[in-house]
Tab-separated table of C-alpha atoms and ligand atoms in Angstrom:
chain	number	residue	atom	x	y	z
A	811	UNK	CA	165.285	102.836	138.315
A	812	UNK	CA	167.856	102.544	135.539
A	813	UNK	CA	170.497	105.075	135.193
A	814	UNK	CA	172.392	105.435	132.041
A	815	UNK	CA	175.962	106.649	131.374
A	816	UNK	CA	175.287	109.898	129.821
A	817	UNK	CA	177.966	110.982	127.456
A	818	UNK	CA	175.980	114.225	126.280
A	819	UNK	CA	178.012	117.378	126.059
A	820	UNK	CA	175.628	119.559	128.252
A	821	UNK	CA	173.522	119.617	130.287
A	822	UNK	CA	175.694	116.626	131.425
A	823	UNK	CA	175.854	113.934	133.912
A	824	UNK	CA	176.024	115.001	137.591
A	825	UNK	CA	177.466	112.849	140.444
A	826	UNK	CA	174.840	110.354	141.692
A	827	UNK	CA	175.533	111.229	145.380
A	828	UNK	CA	174.718	114.960	144.639
A	829	UNK	CA	171.483	114.000	142.871
A	830	UNK	CA	170.454	111.731	145.779
A	831	UNK	CA	171.225	114.338	148.458
A	832	UNK	CA	169.233	117.160	146.377
A	833	UNK	CA	166.385	114.598	146.352
A	834	UNK	CA	166.422	113.661	149.908
A	835	UNK	CA	166.436	117.118	151.094
A	836	UNK	CA	164.273	118.682	148.370
A	837	UNK	CA	161.146	119.201	150.521
A	838	UNK	CA	162.833	120.245	153.797
A	839	UNK	CA	166.172	122.145	153.296
A	840	UNK	CA	168.399	122.832	156.405
A	841	UNK	CA	165.270	121.885	158.726
A	842	UNK	CA	163.334	124.971	157.478
A	843	UNK	CA	160.400	123.101	156.443
A	844	UNK	CA	160.647	124.280	152.959
A	845	UNK	CA	162.593	123.481	149.667
A	846	UNK	CA	165.828	125.324	148.971
A	847	UNK	CA	164.013	126.835	145.956
A	848	UNK	CA	161.267	128.234	148.280
A	849	UNK	CA	163.654	130.033	150.635
A	850	UNK	CA	164.422	133.724	150.107
A	851	UNK	CA	167.637	134.620	148.509
A	852	UNK	CA	167.896	137.391	151.231
A	853	UNK	CA	167.516	134.743	154.176
A	854	UNK	CA	170.485	134.193	156.421
A	855	UNK	CA	170.533	130.568	155.514
A	856	UNK	CA	170.836	131.402	151.651
A	857	UNK	CA	173.521	133.908	152.298
A	858	UNK	CA	175.384	131.325	154.280
A	859	UNK	CA	175.105	128.852	151.321
A	860	UNK	CA	176.358	131.356	148.879
A	861	UNK	CA	179.321	132.357	151.057
A	862	UNK	CA	180.124	128.717	151.588
A	863	UNK	CA	179.964	128.079	147.828
A	864	UNK	CA	182.306	131.091	147.350
A	865	UNK	CA	184.799	129.499	149.804
A	866	UNK	CA	184.581	125.999	148.336
A	867	UNK	CA	185.160	127.345	144.832
A	868	UNK	CA	188.108	129.602	145.859
A	869	UNK	CA	189.816	126.801	147.711
A	870	UNK	CA	189.201	124.073	145.291
A	871	UNK	CA	190.327	126.168	142.339
A	872	UNK	CA	193.202	127.580	144.200
A	873	UNK	CA	191.912	131.060	143.040
A	874	UNK	CA	194.303	133.995	144.085
A	875	UNK	CA	192.969	136.728	146.634
A	876	UNK	CA	192.916	139.288	143.838
A	877	UNK	CA	189.954	137.635	142.038
A	878	UNK	CA	186.350	138.095	142.752
A	879	UNK	CA	183.978	135.353	141.989
A	880	UNK	CA	180.549	136.455	140.426
A	881	UNK	CA	177.533	134.347	139.742
A	882	UNK	CA	175.733	135.609	136.666
A	883	UNK	CA	172.619	135.101	134.593
A	884	UNK	CA	172.417	133.846	131.146
A	885	UNK	CA	175.063	131.230	131.258
A	886	UNK	CA	178.083	131.115	129.151
A	887	UNK	CA	176.738	132.849	126.048
A	888	UNK	CA	175.525	135.766	127.964
A	889	UNK	CA	179.309	136.431	128.788
A	890	UNK	CA	180.029	136.877	125.169
A	891	UNK	CA	178.248	140.219	125.431
A	892	UNK	CA	179.210	140.982	128.973
A	893	UNK	CA	182.984	140.511	128.533
A	894	UNK	CA	183.257	143.128	125.642
A	895	UNK	CA	180.912	145.488	127.466
A	896	UNK	CA	182.945	145.425	130.662
A	897	UNK	CA	186.525	144.940	129.345
A	898	UNK	CA	186.836	146.624	125.849
A	899	UNK	CA	186.972	150.124	127.652
A	900	UNK	CA	190.347	149.114	129.199
A	901	UNK	CA	191.832	150.641	126.293
A	902	UNK	CA	190.645	153.301	124.187
A	903	UNK	CA	190.806	151.551	120.986
A	904	UNK	CA	187.996	149.171	122.324
A	905	UNK	CA	189.691	146.225	120.678
A	906	UNK	CA	189.661	142.595	121.590
A	907	UNK	CA	191.780	139.743	120.085
A	908	UNK	CA	190.331	136.201	119.479
A	909	UNK	CA	192.441	133.060	119.095
A	910	UNK	CA	189.883	131.043	117.305
A	911	UNK	CA	190.146	127.245	118.178
A	912	UNK	CA	186.491	126.360	117.511
A	913	UNK	CA	182.832	127.223	117.335
A	914	UNK	CA	182.359	129.024	120.781
A	915	UNK	CA	185.329	131.335	120.135
A	916	UNK	CA	183.817	132.360	116.860
A	917	UNK	CA	180.435	133.070	118.365
A	918	UNK	CA	182.244	135.135	121.217
A	919	UNK	CA	184.051	137.137	118.508
A	920	UNK	CA	180.855	137.746	116.488
A	921	UNK	CA	179.074	139.049	119.593
A	922	UNK	CA	181.920	141.176	120.714
A	923	UNK	CA	182.120	142.770	117.252
A	924	UNK	CA	178.716	144.538	118.165
A	925	UNK	CA	180.514	146.577	120.790
A	926	UNK	CA	184.012	147.282	119.380
A	927	UNK	CA	186.737	145.826	117.185
A	928	UNK	CA	186.841	142.064	117.502
A	929	UNK	CA	189.968	140.750	115.797
A	930	UNK	CA	190.696	137.177	114.835
A	931	UNK	CA	194.527	136.865	115.399
A	932	UNK	CA	194.846	133.252	114.634
A	933	UNK	CA	192.369	130.451	113.689
A	934	UNK	CA	192.439	126.702	112.992
A	935	UNK	CA	189.179	126.776	110.945
A	936	UNK	CA	191.016	125.802	107.717
A	937	UNK	CA	191.546	122.320	109.360
A	938	UNK	CA	187.974	122.191	110.909
A	939	UNK	CA	189.503	123.191	114.241
A	940	UNK	CA	191.279	119.906	114.834
A	941	UNK	CA	194.002	121.699	116.742
A	942	UNK	CA	194.765	124.717	118.727
A	943	UNK	CA	196.197	127.389	116.508
A	944	UNK	CA	199.869	128.476	116.941
A	945	UNK	CA	200.024	132.188	117.756
A	946	UNK	CA	202.818	134.237	119.196
A	947	UNK	CA	201.228	136.591	121.812
A	948	UNK	CA	204.167	139.032	121.625
A	949	UNK	CA	202.808	140.092	118.236
A	950	UNK	CA	199.593	141.446	119.844
A	951	UNK	CA	198.800	145.175	119.366
A	952	UNK	CA	199.580	146.974	122.353
A	953	UNK	CA	196.155	148.687	122.257
A	954	UNK	CA	194.339	145.352	122.769
A	955	UNK	CA	192.016	145.367	125.705
A	956	UNK	CA	192.039	141.583	126.233
A	957	UNK	CA	192.646	138.225	124.545
A	958	UNK	CA	189.750	135.698	124.283
A	959	UNK	CA	190.331	131.874	124.226
A	960	UNK	CA	188.247	128.779	124.784
A	961	UNK	CA	190.389	126.474	126.891
A	962	UNK	CA	188.504	123.365	125.989
A	963	UNK	CA	186.808	123.018	122.801
A	964	UNK	CA	183.587	121.053	123.385
A	965	UNK	CA	182.637	120.309	119.785
A	966	UNK	CA	186.107	119.494	118.305
A	967	UNK	CA	187.483	117.788	121.311
A	968	UNK	CA	190.674	119.880	121.693
A	969	UNK	CA	192.104	121.711	124.653
A	970	UNK	CA	194.942	124.180	125.344
A	971	UNK	CA	197.529	122.213	127.291
A	972	UNK	CA	199.500	125.444	128.253
A	973	UNK	CA	198.214	128.747	128.399
A	974	UNK	CA	199.971	131.857	126.731
A	975	UNK	CA	201.541	134.636	128.820
A	976	UNK	CA	199.939	137.742	127.425
A	977	UNK	CA	201.684	139.971	129.968
A	978	UNK	CA	199.690	143.257	130.549
A	979	UNK	CA	196.866	142.202	128.321
A	980	UNK	CA	194.202	140.358	130.217
A	981	UNK	CA	193.714	136.784	129.040
A	982	UNK	CA	190.083	135.713	129.048
A	983	UNK	CA	189.140	132.146	128.881
A	984	UNK	CA	185.855	130.317	128.251
A	985	UNK	CA	186.322	127.266	130.399
A	986	UNK	CA	182.753	126.121	130.254
A	987	UNK	CA	183.517	122.526	129.317
A	988	UNK	CA	186.262	122.042	131.835
A	989	UNK	CA	186.267	124.327	134.795
A	990	UNK	CA	187.499	122.379	137.891
A	991	UNK	CA	188.584	119.321	135.814
A	992	UNK	CA	192.385	120.140	136.018
A	993	UNK	CA	194.704	122.538	138.032
A	994	UNK	CA	194.886	125.884	136.401
A	995	UNK	CA	197.132	128.789	137.297
A	996	UNK	CA	194.721	131.477	137.411
A	997	UNK	CA	197.497	134.143	137.688
A	998	UNK	CA	197.827	133.792	134.001
A	999	UNK	CA	194.265	135.031	133.425
A	1000	UNK	CA	192.299	138.331	133.917
A	1001	UNK	CA	188.852	136.466	133.710
A	1002	UNK	CA	187.755	132.974	133.491
A	1003	UNK	CA	184.160	131.926	133.144
A	1004	UNK	CA	182.038	128.752	132.814
A	1005	UNK	CA	178.378	127.961	132.382
A	1006	UNK	CA	177.579	125.541	135.058
A	1007	UNK	CA	175.970	122.780	133.089
A	1008	UNK	CA	178.839	120.802	132.078
A	1009	UNK	CA	181.005	120.391	135.239
A	1010	UNK	CA	179.392	122.090	138.020
A	1011	UNK	CA	175.591	122.027	138.031
A	1012	UNK	CA	172.369	122.911	136.219
A	1013	UNK	CA	172.045	125.233	133.267
A	1014	UNK	CA	171.229	128.886	133.260
A	1015	UNK	CA	173.926	130.261	135.352
A	1016	UNK	CA	177.588	131.072	134.960
A	1017	UNK	CA	180.526	131.588	137.282
A	1018	UNK	CA	182.861	134.390	136.500
A	1019	UNK	CA	186.208	134.662	138.185
A	1020	UNK	CA	187.645	137.941	137.508
A	1021	UNK	CA	190.691	139.921	138.662
A	1022	UNK	CA	189.383	142.740	140.805
A	1023	UNK	CA	191.073	145.549	138.980
A	1024	UNK	CA	189.246	144.659	135.892
A	1025	UNK	CA	185.864	145.424	137.435
A	1026	UNK	CA	184.408	148.923	137.166
A	1027	UNK	CA	185.363	149.737	133.642
A	1028	UNK	CA	182.115	148.917	131.773
A	1029	UNK	CA	180.711	150.958	129.001
A	1030	UNK	CA	178.168	153.612	130.116
A	1031	UNK	CA	175.371	151.765	128.085
A	1032	UNK	CA	175.881	148.430	129.668
A	1033	UNK	CA	172.816	146.833	131.087
A	1034	UNK	CA	172.987	146.792	134.936
A	1035	UNK	CA	172.608	143.198	135.097
A	1036	UNK	CA	175.578	142.699	132.684
A	1037	UNK	CA	177.727	144.927	134.557
A	1038	UNK	CA	180.286	143.025	136.639
A	1039	UNK	CA	180.600	145.903	139.183
A	1040	UNK	CA	176.797	145.419	139.785
A	1041	UNK	CA	177.446	141.736	140.806
A	1042	UNK	CA	180.581	142.436	142.774
A	1043	UNK	CA	179.002	145.147	144.909
A	1044	UNK	CA	175.912	142.935	145.755
A	1045	UNK	CA	177.330	139.548	146.409
A	1046	UNK	CA	176.047	138.523	142.955
A	1047	UNK	CA	172.418	139.308	144.173
A	1048	UNK	CA	171.536	142.630	142.501
A	1049	UNK	CA	168.227	140.703	141.903
A	1050	UNK	CA	167.140	137.156	142.621
A	1051	UNK	CA	169.911	134.744	142.003
A	1052	UNK	CA	169.394	131.220	140.621
A	1053	UNK	CA	169.146	129.824	144.040
A	1054	UNK	CA	168.778	126.256	142.855
A	1055	UNK	CA	171.788	126.530	140.514
A	1056	UNK	CA	173.856	127.789	143.632
A	1057	UNK	CA	172.574	124.948	145.775
A	1058	UNK	CA	173.454	122.350	143.252
A	1059	UNK	CA	176.935	123.936	142.600
A	1060	UNK	CA	177.548	123.842	146.319
A	1061	UNK	CA	176.745	120.059	146.513
A	1062	UNK	CA	179.000	119.362	143.345
A	1063	UNK	CA	181.993	121.195	144.909
A	1064	UNK	CA	181.570	119.346	148.256
A	1065	UNK	CA	181.504	116.160	146.181
A	1066	UNK	CA	184.623	117.294	144.349
A	1067	UNK	CA	186.295	117.906	147.662
A	1068	UNK	CA	185.473	114.468	148.871
A	1069	UNK	CA	187.218	113.009	145.614
A	1070	UNK	CA	190.471	114.871	146.762
A	1071	UNK	CA	189.738	118.130	144.922
A	1072	UNK	CA	190.981	119.251	141.327
A	1073	UNK	CA	194.431	117.477	141.259
A	1074	UNK	CA	192.754	114.070	142.369
A	1075	UNK	CA	190.078	114.468	139.613
A	1076	UNK	CA	192.520	115.647	137.098
A	1077	UNK	CA	194.395	112.437	137.486
A	1078	UNK	CA	191.327	110.264	137.137
A	1079	UNK	CA	190.250	112.427	134.081
A	1080	UNK	CA	193.422	111.706	132.445
A	1081	UNK	CA	193.013	108.012	133.060
A	1082	UNK	CA	189.578	108.027	131.629
A	1083	UNK	CA	190.489	109.832	128.555
A	1084	UNK	CA	193.569	107.688	127.997
A	1085	UNK	CA	191.414	104.504	127.975
A	1086	UNK	CA	189.170	105.778	125.238
A	1087	UNK	CA	191.895	107.309	123.294
A	1088	UNK	CA	193.858	104.033	123.604
A	1089	UNK	CA	190.843	102.108	122.094
A	1090	UNK	CA	190.481	104.558	119.312
A	1091	UNK	CA	194.135	104.439	118.235
A	1092	UNK	CA	194.455	100.637	118.602
A	1093	UNK	CA	192.518	100.154	115.467
A	1094	UNK	CA	191.738	101.627	111.983
A	1095	UNK	CA	187.976	100.987	112.532
A	1096	UNK	CA	187.847	104.161	114.706
A	1097	UNK	CA	189.715	107.516	113.983
A	1098	UNK	CA	190.346	110.269	116.555
A	1099	UNK	CA	189.096	113.721	115.117
A	1100	UNK	CA	191.566	115.960	117.057
A	1101	UNK	CA	195.267	116.169	116.617
A	1102	UNK	CA	196.950	114.041	119.269
A	1103	UNK	CA	199.006	116.738	120.773
A	1104	UNK	CA	195.740	118.897	121.532
A	1105	UNK	CA	193.275	116.120	122.592
A	1106	UNK	CA	190.757	117.152	125.143
A	1107	UNK	CA	190.285	115.171	128.290
A	1108	UNK	CA	186.617	116.222	128.629
A	1109	UNK	CA	185.277	115.682	125.018
A	1110	UNK	CA	186.551	112.837	123.013
A	1111	UNK	CA	185.679	113.068	119.164
A	1112	UNK	CA	186.047	110.151	116.903
A	1113	UNK	CA	184.506	108.725	113.637
A	1114	UNK	CA	183.928	105.330	112.485
A	1115	UNK	CA	185.907	104.705	109.292
A	1116	UNK	CA	182.720	103.497	107.714
A	1117	UNK	CA	180.246	106.276	108.582
A	1118	UNK	CA	177.593	103.892	107.207
A	1119	UNK	CA	177.728	102.132	110.605
A	1120	UNK	CA	177.137	105.461	112.677
A	1121	UNK	CA	173.362	104.658	113.091
A	1122	UNK	CA	174.125	101.005	114.255
A	1123	UNK	CA	176.807	102.166	116.692
A	1124	UNK	CA	174.477	104.813	118.274
A	1125	UNK	CA	171.524	102.548	118.584
A	1126	UNK	CA	173.185	99.632	120.119
A	1127	UNK	CA	175.282	101.968	122.372
A	1128	UNK	CA	171.970	103.265	123.726
A	1129	UNK	CA	170.588	99.731	124.133
A	1130	UNK	CA	173.526	99.341	126.488
A	1131	UNK	CA	172.836	102.308	128.553
A	1132	UNK	CA	175.433	104.358	126.817
A	1133	UNK	CA	173.676	107.604	125.993
A	1134	UNK	CA	174.123	110.558	123.743
A	1135	UNK	CA	177.225	109.677	121.945
A	1136	UNK	CA	176.461	111.369	118.823
A	1137	UNK	CA	178.960	113.989	117.675
A	1138	UNK	CA	178.020	117.471	116.629
A	1139	UNK	CA	177.244	117.812	113.097
A	1140	UNK	CA	180.197	119.887	112.176
A	1141	UNK	CA	182.588	117.049	113.196
A	1142	UNK	CA	180.332	114.158	112.465
A	1143	UNK	CA	180.862	110.692	114.080
A	1144	UNK	CA	180.876	110.383	117.707
A	1145	UNK	CA	181.684	112.558	120.883
A	1146	UNK	CA	182.066	111.089	124.383
A	1147	UNK	CA	181.916	113.915	126.940
A	1148	UNK	CA	183.407	112.618	129.939
A	1149	UNK	CA	183.213	115.427	132.522
A	1150	UNK	CA	184.114	115.110	136.205
A	1151	UNK	CA	181.013	113.088	137.010
A	1152	UNK	CA	181.584	110.387	134.461
A	1153	UNK	CA	183.054	107.513	136.389
A	1154	UNK	CA	185.872	105.290	135.050
A	1155	UNK	CA	183.411	102.457	134.872
A	1156	UNK	CA	181.331	104.555	132.272
A	1157	UNK	CA	184.451	104.960	130.104
A	1158	UNK	CA	185.354	101.274	130.471
A	1159	UNK	CA	181.804	100.301	129.443
A	1160	UNK	CA	182.217	102.540	126.350
A	1161	UNK	CA	185.493	100.791	125.390
A	1162	UNK	CA	184.045	97.504	126.006
A	1163	UNK	CA	181.172	98.261	123.753
A	1164	UNK	CA	183.375	99.869	121.009
A	1165	UNK	CA	185.651	96.605	120.953
A	1166	UNK	CA	182.562	94.367	120.821
A	1167	UNK	CA	181.028	96.461	118.061
A	1168	UNK	CA	184.189	96.162	115.932
A	1169	UNK	CA	184.271	92.479	116.423
A	1170	UNK	CA	180.748	92.228	115.158
A	1171	UNK	CA	180.899	94.837	112.353
A	1172	UNK	CA	184.526	95.230	111.519
B	2361	LIG	C1	178.378	124.728	126.164
B	2361	LIG	C2	179.403	125.682	125.867
B	2361	LIG	C3	178.973	127.079	125.799
B	2361	LIG	C4	177.451	127.519	125.747
B	2361	LIG	O1	176.977	127.559	127.021
B	2361	LIG	P1	175.410	128.312	127.231
B	2361	LIG	O2	175.400	127.846	128.795
B	2361	LIG	O3	174.390	127.312	126.679
B	2361	LIG	O4	175.515	129.643	126.817
B	2361	LIG	C5	179.874	128.160	125.713
B	2361	LIG	N1	181.146	127.804	125.656
B	2361	LIG	C6	181.736	126.537	125.610
B	2361	LIG	C7	183.018	126.165	125.718
B	2361	LIG	C8	180.766	125.497	125.801
B	2361	LIG	O5	181.212	124.297	125.948
């Protein structure tokens, strides 16, 4: 067996001990003589797994008691519809504000526009989203139902370092590419959501952490399975939940706890990112794509000064087991996604390769 370092943006690398455990107990989970994907979601064993997952997530995130955790279908992008359907009615204007820091915020705004007023209040599009736009939240219209941001911009490699205080207007954050990678003060938010496939497990499901008082306001035409109230009242099981995703997330969270939790992984993530950014900044051969002050610790975007070498870079990297480094086409160049599961050794292997590649081609 040969495992590569997978720098892909998502679905992404998962911790090896998690995959090994899933493999080892795949045919017989919990001594039940069947796989976890064969067990009823209504069984006592599965209910216990779900409850344990709630507890782990709440404890590791440091989630305040006035938040509910919901596991919802359709992963992150389904929330681009669910959020306006559930939250726009908080104010009669049915208006949401978007601080556009990248591709995913733009998509979320376009989807929200189907249900009410979706207003771009700031954008860094003019500089190809290479930074988080400045915005004074005190200038928000008082009749705004919520403010939508993307905390880490997966394509462009930027992140919000500090989050704005939006006062009475709930702040909604898409944290798909960084949930549980750094300490977050959830009191600043009304709703945080993430598709699992980057930092938490397999694709197809999202975790939504929502302030309880924001549940129960959905538009009447909201599909039942997009209504947060439906999930809150049924322990996220109004219908068959993605049992395998819950199981995998449970294992990932236990692994995270073994690493020392979010504060510990945050330190390692900073170290990993610094290693690669230092290698980029040490030479003119490579160029960081994002403004330094807003650099992501999860997705590191860079270009080669000579883009004619891109193909050689990618094929030589792959030959060394450094997989999926090709950047998104809107940025070009390279992207190293280094989520929680990417070990420091993987980042070091990338840096060693980058330096070696420059020596041979520079
Ligand atoms: C990957 C990603 C998404 C899309 O997730 P899906 O699960 O494919 O819907 C949305 N937002 C962000 C920030 C992402 O990184």
